[in-house]
């Protein structure tokens, strides 16, 4: 099986890009995002769910990634070793990796914070960095990774780079001064590592996204056959926020794992298309949301995807009324969600339209030029079939945190980001009749 990659905007010849090319390019050369040329359809594969149900987390990650990386690029033994190295038991403080807690009112919380930096980003970042490290070594090519963070991507990335300890792999992280939690700032700035540099900038959460995108597109940062593979030496830049296809691909594993554990808990037959499990996600750049949506597109019985955002709520405004209109970032108590450029919406639109590249290209070029895109009634309805959202103020978040603590079996204490998702679930009324999974994991 050969898996190739193309741009959401159609500016790449259909299947021009290998996984390695796409991973190192970050953005596609036409400014779009990379997607696999085809998504495997899980439900056609006999016994897939029973095989998956019996796998450990690293085995599942391997099996999912195997569907997206051709064996001619990374053979089985090397891909297995990358997954084992990314998820060793001693780096995660729970043997089951993602415990699911029942906190009452038919709400279950999938805890994604048991990794080295206590945040769900460990799951996405560690394999991506180990994949990059593998290719850098294969090609003897130095790479500098670029990251902009509102608090959680950065620490997971620097710790993963430090653990990889590959002299060819260094990282430069940018964070908005005074706008990430103190704990996460310390995680970023106190790591003594030859591989890591950290800088703060004045501005809002995602103000560095454009400069990084321009740097990546204008420098020789990967690309078809000019990437880490073929070029004649020199340093490459590679962006590893979730516009990089490696991130949603790896993060897709989380939702398959959570789906399987929830199906088990609820006594559903795994893979049963008539018993969908709804999920609620605190949502920033939509990387995790895209992972979940791609798993759903592949046939995993995930029901509706509910998004909880704070008052930086472009995601809510587009899902609620079709207005993908960028605004200035406001400070909140759930800093990691302070995002007004959720770049992965482009991938969501791509899948929503059944892969209509010219439509996506037109929409995203309007967005790039004017920072405003308005979906018409038809597309809004289609979007609302799969997604619903709520915008949550700091007060509503604090109330949800307090109420969950007071009403749950063991005084369950959420972090502010999970509390945004819990408040969204309440606001949207999804507790009463549905099974809900929210996630947790920022400090
Ligand atoms: N909270 C995030 C926002 C961007 O995340 P990413 O998933 O695109 O890396 C952060 O830490 O920056």
XYZ file of C-alpha atoms and ligand atoms in Angstrom:
455
model
C 0.000 0.000 0.000
C 1.373 3.424 -0.994
C -0.011 6.423 0.850
C 0.559 9.819 -0.759
C -0.398 13.366 0.270
C -1.945 16.396 -1.425
C -3.037 19.929 -0.570
C -6.537 20.812 0.645
C -6.399 23.595 -2.001
C -5.534 21.312 -4.910
C -2.294 23.111 -5.740
C -0.207 19.952 -5.667
C -0.389 17.363 -8.412
C -2.800 14.813 -6.982
C -0.388 12.459 -5.252
C 2.918 14.176 -5.478
C 3.936 14.109 -1.862
C 5.227 11.278 0.275
C 4.558 11.259 4.011
C 8.118 12.478 4.585
C 7.618 15.379 2.147
C 4.328 16.361 3.779
C 5.683 16.047 7.317
C 8.678 18.243 6.587
C 6.771 20.822 4.555
C 4.250 21.641 7.296
C 2.112 23.762 4.959
C 1.541 22.728 1.346
C 3.303 25.053 -1.141
C -0.020 26.604 -2.254
C -0.664 27.671 1.357
C -3.118 24.810 1.962
C -2.767 21.955 4.411
C -1.697 18.441 3.578
C -4.217 15.596 3.683
C -3.795 11.946 2.738
C -4.878 11.301 -0.857
C -7.325 8.761 0.514
C -8.695 7.858 3.931
C -8.933 4.128 4.603
C -12.430 2.885 5.274
C -12.245 1.001 8.554
C -15.591 -0.706 8.597
C -14.806 -2.672 5.471
C -11.876 -4.296 7.204
C -13.152 -7.419 8.873
C -12.247 -7.807 12.535
C -10.534 -4.429 12.681
C -12.305 -3.449 15.908
C -11.621 -6.680 17.758
C -7.969 -6.484 16.758
C -7.788 -2.874 17.886
C -9.574 -3.615 21.161
C -6.797 -5.972 22.199
C -3.915 -3.698 21.350
C -1.761 -1.670 23.714
C -1.630 2.066 23.023
C 1.730 1.918 21.171
C 0.418 -1.000 19.095
C -2.714 0.936 18.174
C -0.635 4.005 17.265
C 1.512 1.791 15.057
C -1.510 0.231 13.364
C -3.124 3.614 12.677
C 0.107 5.203 11.397
C 0.813 2.161 9.235
C -2.296 3.074 7.239
C -0.826 6.508 6.485
C 2.889 5.849 5.997
C 3.993 3.596 3.170
C 6.276 0.731 4.220
C 8.721 1.865 1.543
C 9.178 5.055 3.595
C 9.442 3.460 7.035
C 9.476 -0.298 7.406
C 7.466 -2.152 10.057
C 10.340 -2.591 12.508
C 11.308 1.088 12.461
C 7.713 2.327 12.700
C 7.088 -0.008 15.643
C 10.183 1.213 17.376
C 9.130 4.877 16.828
C 5.740 4.141 18.448
C 7.292 2.210 21.347
C 9.786 5.000 21.940
C 7.003 7.602 21.852
C 4.789 5.878 24.407
C 7.036 4.005 26.875
C 5.165 3.054 30.006
C 7.634 4.868 32.232
C 6.800 8.196 30.520
C 3.067 7.826 31.252
C 1.891 7.490 34.809
C -1.111 5.296 33.949
C -0.773 1.859 32.469
C -3.947 2.353 30.460
C -2.590 5.682 29.140
C -6.019 7.381 29.080
C -8.162 6.572 32.117
C -11.818 7.404 31.619
C -13.566 8.749 34.697
C -17.308 8.655 35.212
C -18.194 11.936 36.908
C -21.950 11.461 36.923
C -24.830 12.829 34.819
C -23.717 10.460 32.003
C -20.519 12.485 31.625
C -17.248 10.629 31.235
C -13.929 12.409 31.193
C -11.089 10.910 29.168
C -7.904 11.989 30.925
C -5.225 12.794 28.417
C -2.809 14.326 30.883
C -0.805 11.378 32.134
C 2.237 12.042 29.945
C 5.521 13.776 30.783
C 4.197 17.354 30.513
C 0.729 16.607 31.964
C -1.071 17.605 28.819
C -2.695 15.845 25.855
C -0.096 17.291 23.509
C 2.404 14.653 24.680
C 0.397 12.138 22.683
C 0.654 14.098 19.443
C 4.096 15.559 19.820
C 6.234 12.600 20.868
C 5.613 10.438 17.776
C 5.815 13.421 15.417
C 9.204 14.373 16.840
C 10.456 10.809 16.737
C 9.327 10.529 13.099
C 11.171 13.766 12.252
C 14.214 12.547 14.149
C 14.161 9.265 12.195
C 14.119 11.046 8.817
C 16.711 13.647 9.900
C 19.080 10.837 10.781
C 18.323 8.887 7.630
C 19.198 11.941 5.532
C 21.941 13.315 7.819
C 20.163 16.663 7.655
C 19.932 19.243 10.485
C 16.396 20.476 11.160
C 15.127 23.361 13.271
C 11.556 22.923 14.410
C 9.414 26.048 14.767
C 6.510 26.217 17.197
C 4.138 28.887 18.411
C 2.331 28.003 21.597
C -0.439 29.230 23.847
C 0.960 26.981 26.533
C 0.543 23.298 25.861
C 2.123 22.482 22.482
C 5.404 24.142 23.482
C 6.247 22.167 26.628
C 5.284 18.856 25.015
C 7.469 19.713 22.010
C 10.565 20.801 23.921
C 10.432 17.775 26.203
C 10.002 15.421 23.253
C 12.920 17.052 21.402
C 15.082 16.843 24.503
C 14.168 13.177 24.962
C 14.968 12.443 21.312
C 18.485 13.837 21.967
C 19.318 13.929 18.280
C 22.043 16.519 17.524
C 20.380 17.040 14.129
C 17.116 18.170 15.740
C 16.731 21.536 17.486
C 13.623 23.552 18.322
C 12.679 27.218 18.647
C 9.442 27.895 20.551
C 7.546 31.221 20.663
C 4.981 32.056 23.312
C 2.919 35.213 23.994
C 4.428 37.073 26.935
C 2.206 36.962 30.042
C -0.425 34.857 28.311
C 0.453 31.289 29.178
C 0.093 29.686 32.580
C 2.998 30.089 34.958
C 3.432 26.361 35.212
C 3.698 25.969 31.445
C 6.059 28.961 31.170
C 8.327 27.240 33.694
C 8.075 23.941 31.824
C 9.285 25.801 28.747
C 11.943 28.054 30.193
C 13.604 25.927 32.855
C 14.540 22.962 30.713
C 18.329 22.907 30.380
C 18.827 21.482 26.933
C 21.252 22.026 24.071
C 18.453 21.286 21.654
C 15.940 23.894 22.832
C 15.537 27.676 22.450
C 12.501 29.591 23.723
C 11.424 33.187 22.998
C 8.434 35.201 24.152
C 6.690 37.810 22.002
C 4.332 40.710 22.688
C 0.889 40.018 21.310
C -1.968 37.577 21.381
C -1.988 33.778 21.368
C -1.612 33.073 17.689
C 0.066 36.283 16.440
C 3.177 34.293 15.496
C 1.273 31.936 13.201
C 1.525 34.165 10.110
C 5.243 34.966 10.471
C 5.949 31.257 10.930
C 3.796 30.336 7.942
C 5.615 32.908 5.798
C 9.002 31.671 6.982
C 8.077 28.097 6.178
C 6.643 28.915 2.763
C 9.468 31.217 1.721
C 12.384 29.180 3.056
C 13.498 25.869 1.732
C 11.462 24.047 4.316
C 10.888 20.594 3.002
C 8.697 20.144 -0.044
C 8.478 17.570 -2.743
C 11.869 15.996 -3.321
C 13.521 19.087 -1.912
C 12.731 18.153 1.626
C 14.851 16.403 4.087
C 15.376 13.754 1.466
C 16.964 15.172 -1.585
C 18.363 18.593 -0.870
C 22.047 19.170 -0.862
C 22.567 19.937 2.815
C 21.897 23.070 4.842
C 19.439 23.555 7.645
C 15.713 23.010 7.195
C 12.899 24.691 9.092
C 9.886 22.608 9.890
C 6.680 23.762 11.599
C 5.083 21.313 13.984
C 1.885 22.955 15.174
C -1.191 21.041 14.111
C -1.260 22.445 10.559
C 1.418 19.765 10.151
C -0.417 16.631 8.988
C 1.663 14.463 11.333
C -0.207 15.914 14.298
C -3.859 15.114 13.390
C -2.808 11.723 12.057
C -1.184 10.771 15.332
C -3.943 12.397 17.415
C -6.559 10.348 15.563
C -5.315 7.377 17.607
C -6.604 9.076 20.769
C -10.172 9.052 19.536
C -10.062 5.469 18.337
C -8.661 4.442 21.733
C -11.264 6.487 23.636
C -14.041 5.165 21.401
C -12.981 1.552 22.075
C -12.737 2.042 25.854
C -16.107 3.821 25.965
C -17.770 1.137 23.842
C -16.417 -1.432 26.311
C -17.654 0.584 29.314
C -21.121 1.012 27.829
C -21.410 -2.604 26.686
C -21.632 -1.660 22.991
C -20.339 -3.912 20.300
C -17.195 -2.159 19.000
C -17.688 -0.779 15.520
C -21.504 -0.902 15.692
C -22.541 1.925 13.382
C -25.909 2.227 15.103
C -24.440 3.114 18.493
C -22.577 6.343 18.063
C -20.579 7.924 20.867
C -20.678 11.711 21.048
C -17.598 13.587 22.136
C -17.049 17.045 23.601
C -13.690 18.677 23.029
C -12.136 21.863 24.363
C -11.134 23.403 21.053
C -8.297 25.741 20.030
C -6.567 25.250 16.686
C -8.877 22.293 15.906
C -5.993 19.804 15.617
C -7.626 17.313 17.962
C -11.029 18.011 16.449
C -9.591 17.185 13.021
C -8.110 13.940 14.332
C -11.540 12.984 15.693
C -13.287 14.035 12.470
C -10.876 12.053 10.315
C -11.491 8.972 12.480
C -15.235 9.559 12.037
C -14.763 9.896 8.271
C -12.977 6.556 8.285
C -16.057 4.990 9.825
C -15.267 4.937 13.555
C -18.728 5.273 15.177
C -18.180 8.715 16.630
C -21.407 10.727 16.842
C -21.608 14.451 17.051
C -18.493 16.472 17.857
C -19.215 19.224 20.386
C -16.708 22.058 20.669
C -16.169 24.096 23.809
C -14.321 27.356 23.258
C -13.677 30.381 25.460
C -14.562 33.947 24.416
C -11.975 33.704 21.649
C -14.745 31.989 19.813
C -14.260 32.063 16.052
C -14.909 28.312 16.068
C -18.245 28.824 17.789
C -19.234 31.684 15.504
C -18.616 29.638 12.383
C -20.434 26.551 13.678
C -23.314 28.552 15.113
C -23.855 31.101 12.332
C -21.367 30.466 9.541
C -19.141 33.411 10.448
C -15.493 32.495 10.294
C -14.428 36.034 11.145
C -11.146 36.553 12.934
C -11.115 38.865 15.967
C -8.474 40.179 18.347
C -7.427 37.718 21.080
C -8.797 38.463 24.572
C -7.131 37.252 27.774
C -8.929 34.383 29.537
C -8.361 31.861 32.314
C -8.167 29.045 29.765
C -5.157 30.536 27.942
C -4.298 27.494 25.856
C -7.618 27.933 24.024
C -6.894 31.562 23.109
C -6.929 30.928 19.378
C -8.502 32.993 16.597
C -6.676 31.271 13.733
C -7.848 27.666 13.975
C -5.913 26.589 10.889
C -7.375 23.070 10.930
C -10.801 24.404 9.979
C -9.440 24.158 6.446
C -9.133 20.372 6.838
C -12.626 20.206 8.365
C -13.984 22.085 5.322
C -12.083 19.758 3.028
C -13.732 16.664 4.511
C -17.094 18.369 4.904
C -17.195 19.151 1.183
C -16.137 15.625 0.239
C -12.699 16.892 -0.768
C -13.813 19.782 -2.992
C -10.405 21.439 -3.393
C -11.496 24.378 -5.539
C -14.245 25.331 -3.097
C -11.811 25.108 -0.182
C -9.193 27.096 -2.104
C -11.687 29.899 -2.829
C -12.868 29.997 0.775
C -9.413 29.978 2.299
C -8.029 32.585 -0.085
C -10.906 34.868 0.908
C -10.040 34.169 4.533
C -6.316 34.817 3.977
C -7.060 38.141 2.266
C -9.831 39.505 4.457
C -9.719 37.412 7.680
C -13.421 36.830 7.082
C -15.280 33.959 5.493
C -19.047 33.512 5.662
C -20.528 30.102 4.911
C -23.865 30.026 3.125
C -26.963 28.317 4.538
C -26.257 25.043 2.756
C -22.721 24.594 4.109
C -23.697 25.869 7.530
C -26.390 23.181 7.763
C -23.914 20.550 6.631
C -21.391 21.732 9.235
C -24.036 21.606 11.943
C -24.872 18.002 11.101
C -21.465 16.964 12.443
C -20.578 19.750 14.881
C -22.151 21.891 17.562
C -20.429 24.427 19.762
C -20.684 26.799 22.697
C -18.684 29.833 23.719
C -17.891 29.878 27.438
C -16.995 32.899 29.589
C -14.514 32.635 32.449
C -17.419 32.813 34.932
C -19.245 29.950 33.220
C -16.009 27.950 33.167
C -15.446 28.546 36.907
C -19.040 27.539 37.684
C -18.675 24.313 35.691
C -15.427 23.545 37.490
C -17.055 24.138 40.894
C -20.240 22.230 40.080
C -18.332 19.224 38.740
C -16.231 19.199 41.904
C -19.280 19.431 44.166
C -21.511 16.973 42.349
C -19.107 14.275 41.182
C -18.482 11.011 42.996
C -14.969 11.736 44.160
C -14.846 15.527 44.005
C -13.485 15.552 40.497
C -11.279 18.586 39.888
C -11.056 19.665 36.222
C -8.471 21.995 34.793
C -9.908 25.219 33.231
C -9.791 23.815 29.677
C -11.709 20.687 30.526
C -14.107 22.896 32.471
C -14.745 24.844 29.235
C -15.777 21.550 27.607
C -17.930 20.560 30.585
C -19.640 23.978 30.558
C -20.204 23.616 26.803
C -21.746 20.172 27.295
C -24.125 21.654 29.877
C -24.990 24.667 27.757
C -25.722 22.462 24.758
C -27.840 20.089 26.843
C -25.885 17.001 25.842
C -25.900 15.429 29.327
C -29.474 14.336 29.464
C -29.753 11.828 26.698
C -26.308 11.146 25.406
C -23.052 9.567 26.371
C -20.379 12.189 26.478
C -16.649 12.107 26.509
C -14.729 15.248 27.303
C -11.008 15.457 27.623
C -8.605 17.068 29.974
C -5.050 18.072 30.201
C -3.668 21.552 30.563
C -2.330 23.167 33.663
N -3.060 25.538 22.600
C -2.248 25.377 21.477
C -2.782 26.050 20.239
C -2.103 25.546 18.984
O -1.971 24.184 19.058
P -1.512 23.154 17.977
O -2.294 21.933 18.312
O -1.796 23.665 16.631
O -0.040 22.939 18.169
C -0.826 25.794 21.755
O -0.226 25.405 22.716
O -0.282 26.580 21.000
